[in-house]
mmCIF file of C-alpha atoms in Angstrom:
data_model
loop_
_atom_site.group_PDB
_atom_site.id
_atom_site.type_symbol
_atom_site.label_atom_id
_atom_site.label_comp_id
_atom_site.label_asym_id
_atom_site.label_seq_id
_atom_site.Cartn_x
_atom_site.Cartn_y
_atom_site.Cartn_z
ATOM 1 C CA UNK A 1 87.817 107.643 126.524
ATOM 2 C CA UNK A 2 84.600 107.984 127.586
ATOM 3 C CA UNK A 3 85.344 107.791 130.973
ATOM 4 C CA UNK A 4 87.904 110.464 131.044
ATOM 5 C CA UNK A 5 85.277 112.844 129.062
ATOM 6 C CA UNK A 6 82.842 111.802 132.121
ATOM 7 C CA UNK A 7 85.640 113.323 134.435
ATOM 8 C CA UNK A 8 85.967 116.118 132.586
ATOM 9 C CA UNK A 9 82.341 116.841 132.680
ATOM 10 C CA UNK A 10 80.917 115.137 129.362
ATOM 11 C CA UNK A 11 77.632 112.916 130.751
ATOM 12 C CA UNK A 12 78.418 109.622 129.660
ATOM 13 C CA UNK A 13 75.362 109.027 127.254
ATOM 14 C CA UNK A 14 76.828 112.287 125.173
ATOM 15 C CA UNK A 15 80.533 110.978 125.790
ATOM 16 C CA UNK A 16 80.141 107.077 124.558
ATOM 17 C CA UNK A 17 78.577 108.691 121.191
ATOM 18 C CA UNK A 18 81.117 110.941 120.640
ATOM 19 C CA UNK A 19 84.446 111.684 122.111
ATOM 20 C CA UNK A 20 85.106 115.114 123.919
ATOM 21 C CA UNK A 21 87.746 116.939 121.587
ATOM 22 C CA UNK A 22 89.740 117.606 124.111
ATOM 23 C CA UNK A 23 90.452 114.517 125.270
ATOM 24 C CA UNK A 24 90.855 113.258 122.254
ATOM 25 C CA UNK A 25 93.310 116.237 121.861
ATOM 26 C CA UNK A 26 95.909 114.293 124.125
ATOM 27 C CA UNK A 27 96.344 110.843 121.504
ATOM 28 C CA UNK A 28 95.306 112.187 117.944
ATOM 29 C CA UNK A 29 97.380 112.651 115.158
ATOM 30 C CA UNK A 30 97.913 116.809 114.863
ATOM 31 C CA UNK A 31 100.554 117.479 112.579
ATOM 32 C CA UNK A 32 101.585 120.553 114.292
ATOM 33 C CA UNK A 33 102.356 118.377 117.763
ATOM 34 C CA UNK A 34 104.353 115.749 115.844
ATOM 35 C CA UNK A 35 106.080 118.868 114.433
ATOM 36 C CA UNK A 36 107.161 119.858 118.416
ATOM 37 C CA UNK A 37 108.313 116.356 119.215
ATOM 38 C CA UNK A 38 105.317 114.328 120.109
ATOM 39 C CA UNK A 39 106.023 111.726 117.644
ATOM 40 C CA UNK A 40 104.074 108.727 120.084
ATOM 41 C CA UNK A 41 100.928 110.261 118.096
ATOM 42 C CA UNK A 42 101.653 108.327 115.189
ATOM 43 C CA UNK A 43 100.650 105.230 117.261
ATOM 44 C CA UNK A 44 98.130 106.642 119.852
ATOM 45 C CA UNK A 45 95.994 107.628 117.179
ATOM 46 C CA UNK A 46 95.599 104.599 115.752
ATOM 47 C CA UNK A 47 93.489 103.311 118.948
ATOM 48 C CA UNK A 48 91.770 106.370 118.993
ATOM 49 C CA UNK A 49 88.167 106.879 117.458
ATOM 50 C CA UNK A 50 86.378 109.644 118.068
ATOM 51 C CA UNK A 51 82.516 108.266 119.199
ATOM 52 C CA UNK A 52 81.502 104.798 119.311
ATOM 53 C CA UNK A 53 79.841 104.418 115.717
ATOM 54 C CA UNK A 54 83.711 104.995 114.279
ATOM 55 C CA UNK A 55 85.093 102.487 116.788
ATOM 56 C CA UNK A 56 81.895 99.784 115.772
ATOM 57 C CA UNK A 57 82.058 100.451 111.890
ATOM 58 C CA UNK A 58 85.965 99.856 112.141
ATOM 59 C CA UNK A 59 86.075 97.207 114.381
ATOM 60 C CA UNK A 60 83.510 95.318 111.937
ATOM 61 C CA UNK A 61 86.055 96.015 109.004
ATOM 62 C CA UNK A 62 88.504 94.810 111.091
ATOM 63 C CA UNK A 63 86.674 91.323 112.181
ATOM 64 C CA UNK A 64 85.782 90.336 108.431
ATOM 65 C CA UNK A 65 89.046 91.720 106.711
ATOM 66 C CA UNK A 66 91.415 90.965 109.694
ATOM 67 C CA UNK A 67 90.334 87.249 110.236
ATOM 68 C CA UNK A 68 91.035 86.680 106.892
ATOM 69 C CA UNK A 69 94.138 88.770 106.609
ATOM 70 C CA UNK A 70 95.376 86.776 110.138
ATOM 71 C CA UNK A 71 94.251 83.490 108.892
ATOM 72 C CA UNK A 72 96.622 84.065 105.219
ATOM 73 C CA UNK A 73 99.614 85.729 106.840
ATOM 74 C CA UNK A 74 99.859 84.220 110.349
ATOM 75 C CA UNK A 75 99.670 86.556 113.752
ATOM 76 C CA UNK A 76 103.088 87.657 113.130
ATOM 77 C CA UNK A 77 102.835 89.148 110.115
ATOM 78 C CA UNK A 78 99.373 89.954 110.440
ATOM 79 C CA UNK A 79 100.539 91.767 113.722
ATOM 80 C CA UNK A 80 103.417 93.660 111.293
ATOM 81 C CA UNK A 81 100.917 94.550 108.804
ATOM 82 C CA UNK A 82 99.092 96.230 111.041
ATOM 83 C CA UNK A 83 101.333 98.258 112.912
ATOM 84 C CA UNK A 84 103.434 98.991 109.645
ATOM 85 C CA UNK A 85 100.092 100.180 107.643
ATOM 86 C CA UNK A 86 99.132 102.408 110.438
ATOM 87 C CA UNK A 87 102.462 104.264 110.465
ATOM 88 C CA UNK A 88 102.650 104.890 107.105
ATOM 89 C CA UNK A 89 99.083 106.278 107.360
ATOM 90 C CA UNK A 90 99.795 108.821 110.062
ATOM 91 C CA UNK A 91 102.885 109.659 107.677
ATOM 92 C CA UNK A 92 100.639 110.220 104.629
ATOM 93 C CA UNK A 93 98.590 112.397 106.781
ATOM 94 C CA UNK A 94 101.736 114.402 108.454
ATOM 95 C CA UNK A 95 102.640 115.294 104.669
ATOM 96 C CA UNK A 96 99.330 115.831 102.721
ATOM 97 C CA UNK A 97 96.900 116.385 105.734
ATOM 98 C CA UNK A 98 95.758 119.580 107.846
ATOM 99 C CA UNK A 99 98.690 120.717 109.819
ATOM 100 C CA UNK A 100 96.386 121.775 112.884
ATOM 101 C CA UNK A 101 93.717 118.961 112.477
ATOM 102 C CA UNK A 102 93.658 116.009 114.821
ATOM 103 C CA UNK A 103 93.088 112.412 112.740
ATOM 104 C CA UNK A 104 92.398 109.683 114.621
ATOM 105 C CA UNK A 105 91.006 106.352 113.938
ATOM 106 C CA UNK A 106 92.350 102.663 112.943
ATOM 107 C CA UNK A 107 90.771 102.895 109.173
ATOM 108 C CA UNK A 108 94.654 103.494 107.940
ATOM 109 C CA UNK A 109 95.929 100.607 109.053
ATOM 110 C CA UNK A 110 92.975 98.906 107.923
ATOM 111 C CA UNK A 111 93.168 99.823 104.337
ATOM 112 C CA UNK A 112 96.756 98.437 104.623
ATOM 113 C CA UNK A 113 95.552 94.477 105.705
ATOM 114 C CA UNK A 114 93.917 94.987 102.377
ATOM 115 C CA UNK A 115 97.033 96.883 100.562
ATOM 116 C CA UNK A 116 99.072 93.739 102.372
ATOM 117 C CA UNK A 117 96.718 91.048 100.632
ATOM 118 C CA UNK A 118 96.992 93.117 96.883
ATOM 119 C CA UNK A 119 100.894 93.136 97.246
ATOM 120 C CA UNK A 120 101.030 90.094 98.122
ATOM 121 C CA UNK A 121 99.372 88.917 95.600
ATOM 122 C CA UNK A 122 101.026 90.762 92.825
ATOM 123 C CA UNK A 123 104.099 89.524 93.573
ATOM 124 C CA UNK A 124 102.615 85.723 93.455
ATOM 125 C CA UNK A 125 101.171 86.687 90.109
ATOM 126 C CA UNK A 126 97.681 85.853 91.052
ATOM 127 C CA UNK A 127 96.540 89.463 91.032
ATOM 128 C CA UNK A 128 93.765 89.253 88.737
ATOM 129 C CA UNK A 129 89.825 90.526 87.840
ATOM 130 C CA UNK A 130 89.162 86.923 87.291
ATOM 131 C CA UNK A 131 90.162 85.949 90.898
ATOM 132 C CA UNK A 132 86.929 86.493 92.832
ATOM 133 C CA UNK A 133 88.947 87.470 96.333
ATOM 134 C CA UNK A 134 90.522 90.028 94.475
ATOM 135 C CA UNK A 135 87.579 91.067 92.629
ATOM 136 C CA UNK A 136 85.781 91.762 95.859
ATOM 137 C CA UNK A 137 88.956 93.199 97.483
ATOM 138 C CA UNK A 138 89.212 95.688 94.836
ATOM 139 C CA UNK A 139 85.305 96.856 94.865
ATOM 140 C CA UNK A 140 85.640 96.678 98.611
ATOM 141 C CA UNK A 141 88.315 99.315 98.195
ATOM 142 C CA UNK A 142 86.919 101.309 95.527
ATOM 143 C CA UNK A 143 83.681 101.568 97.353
ATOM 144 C CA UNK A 144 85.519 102.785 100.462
ATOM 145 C CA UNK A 145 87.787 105.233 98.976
ATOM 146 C CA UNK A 146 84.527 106.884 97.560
ATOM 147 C CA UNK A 147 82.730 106.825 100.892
ATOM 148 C CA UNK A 148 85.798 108.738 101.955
ATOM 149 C CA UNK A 149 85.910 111.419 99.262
ATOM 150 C CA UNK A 150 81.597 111.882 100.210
ATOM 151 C CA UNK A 151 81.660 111.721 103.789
ATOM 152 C CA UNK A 152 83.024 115.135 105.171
ATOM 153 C CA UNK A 153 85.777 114.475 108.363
ATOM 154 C CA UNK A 154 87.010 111.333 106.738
ATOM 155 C CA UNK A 155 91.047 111.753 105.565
ATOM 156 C CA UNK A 156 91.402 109.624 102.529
ATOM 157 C CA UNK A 157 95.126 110.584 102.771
ATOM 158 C CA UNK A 158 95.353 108.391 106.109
ATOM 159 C CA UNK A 159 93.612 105.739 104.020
ATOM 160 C CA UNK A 160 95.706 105.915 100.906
ATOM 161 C CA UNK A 161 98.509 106.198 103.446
ATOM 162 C CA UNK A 162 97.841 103.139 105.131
ATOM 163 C CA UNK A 163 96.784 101.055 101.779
ATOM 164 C CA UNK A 164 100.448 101.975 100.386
ATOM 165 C CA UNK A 165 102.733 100.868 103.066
ATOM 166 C CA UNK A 166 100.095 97.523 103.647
ATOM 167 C CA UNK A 167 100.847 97.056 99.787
ATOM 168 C CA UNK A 168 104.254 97.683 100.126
ATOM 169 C CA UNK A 169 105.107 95.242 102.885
ATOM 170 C CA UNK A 170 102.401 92.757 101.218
ATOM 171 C CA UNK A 171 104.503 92.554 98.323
ATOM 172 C CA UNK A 172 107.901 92.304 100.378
ATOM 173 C CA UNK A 173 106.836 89.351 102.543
ATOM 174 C CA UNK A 174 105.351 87.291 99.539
ATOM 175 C CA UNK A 175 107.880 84.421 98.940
ATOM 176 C CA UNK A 176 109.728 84.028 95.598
ATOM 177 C CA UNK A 177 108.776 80.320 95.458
ATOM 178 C CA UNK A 178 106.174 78.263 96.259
ATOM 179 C CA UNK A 179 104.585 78.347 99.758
ATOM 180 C CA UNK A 180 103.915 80.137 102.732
ATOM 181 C CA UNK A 181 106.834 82.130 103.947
ATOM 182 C CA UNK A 182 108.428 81.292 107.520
ATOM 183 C CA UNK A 183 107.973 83.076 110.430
ATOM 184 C CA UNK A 184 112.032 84.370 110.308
ATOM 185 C CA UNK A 185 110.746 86.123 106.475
ATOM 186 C CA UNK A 186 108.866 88.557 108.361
ATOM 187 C CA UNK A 187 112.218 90.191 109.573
ATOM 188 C CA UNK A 188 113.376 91.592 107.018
ATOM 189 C CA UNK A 189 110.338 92.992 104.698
ATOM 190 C CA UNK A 190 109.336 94.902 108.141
ATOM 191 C CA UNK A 191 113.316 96.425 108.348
ATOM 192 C CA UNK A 192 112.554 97.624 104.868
ATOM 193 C CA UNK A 193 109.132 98.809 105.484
ATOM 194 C CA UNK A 194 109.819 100.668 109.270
ATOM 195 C CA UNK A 195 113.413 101.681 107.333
ATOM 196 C CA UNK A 196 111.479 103.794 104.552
ATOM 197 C CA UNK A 197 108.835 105.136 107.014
ATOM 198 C CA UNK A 198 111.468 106.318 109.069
ATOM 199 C CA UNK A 199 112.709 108.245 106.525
ATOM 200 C CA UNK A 200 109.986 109.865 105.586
ATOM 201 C CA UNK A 201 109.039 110.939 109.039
ATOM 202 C CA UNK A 202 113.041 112.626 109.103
ATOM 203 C CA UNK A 203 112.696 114.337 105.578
ATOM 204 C CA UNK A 204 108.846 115.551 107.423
ATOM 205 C CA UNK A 205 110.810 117.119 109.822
ATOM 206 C CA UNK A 206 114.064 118.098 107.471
ATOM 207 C CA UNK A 207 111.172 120.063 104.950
ATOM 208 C CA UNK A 208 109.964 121.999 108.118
ATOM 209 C CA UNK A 209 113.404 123.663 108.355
#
């Protein structure tokens, strides 16, 4: 990214710090483009951050929340999380976001390797205050969600977004019994999950007319 501002005349110093709009113009998540057909935004914006203190605070949520998330759920499912909470961010935002503002960022899917670890958890019954992962999980959120209602440019939709569909599939891929769920019990709580975000994204486009 900061290559391609360089090229289109951004020095680099200014360019590393904070992404030219207009290239980030040609990945991020504009309603209004997803509107004409450009539906590959939903997933380019996800890899997308616009200067390099959003890519380093992310990518530091992502170490300490991912490795743990990974660890539980296995790369699989940790890999479905992901991609699955990131969608159903960039849905929340094509629904209650700024129809001309570009969203970028991986903080949606993010929220949902936390939404994954709640759901999943509810459904094994050890959701609880008294459970200090939990406890931490849900101050880490609560803290977060404020930080996004303060911190002007930040789309708590996306985030909200992103924490549903990660609690959604969390819950889904927790096994009825005891133990970890096989690797083949990932196929079906993703067919559920990408099945209801692809219906959202066709009644998006129905309630445009």
């Amino acid at each position: 990214m900061a290559a391609a501002g360089a090229a289109a005349g951004v020095p680099w110093n200014v360019a590393l710090m904070t992404q030219p709009p207009e290239v980030l113009a040609r990945g991020a998540l504009v309603p209004l483009f997803v509107a004409r057909g450009e539906v590959w935004r939903l997933l380019t914006s996800m890899f997308l951050h616009a200067g390099f203190i959003h890519l380093a605070l992310n990518m530091l949520s992502l170490y300490f929340l991912g490795s743990f998330a990974e660890t539980a759920f296995g790369r699989l499912r940790f890999f479905a999380l992901y991609m699955l909470s990131g969608l159903s961010s960039g849905i929340a935002y094509l629904y209650f976001g700024g129809f001309a503002q570009p969203a970028v960022g991986a903080s949606g899917a993010i929220f949902g390797l936390l939404g994954g670890v709640l759901g999943y958890a509810l459904r094994r019954g050890t959701f609880s205050w008294q459970n200090p992962l939990i406890r931490q999980l849900l101050i880490l959120l609560a803290l977060n969600l404020w930080l996004g209602f303060s911190v002007p440019g930040v789309s708590n939709t996306a985030h909200l977004g992103g924490l549903a569909g990660g609690l959604a599939f969390g819950w889904l891929m927790a096994p009825v019994g005891w133990g970890r769920p096989k690797t083949s019990s990932v196929l079906g709580p993703v067919a559920l999950t990408l099945g209801a975000e692809v219906i959202l994204l066709g009644l998006w486009f129905a309630l445009l007319g």
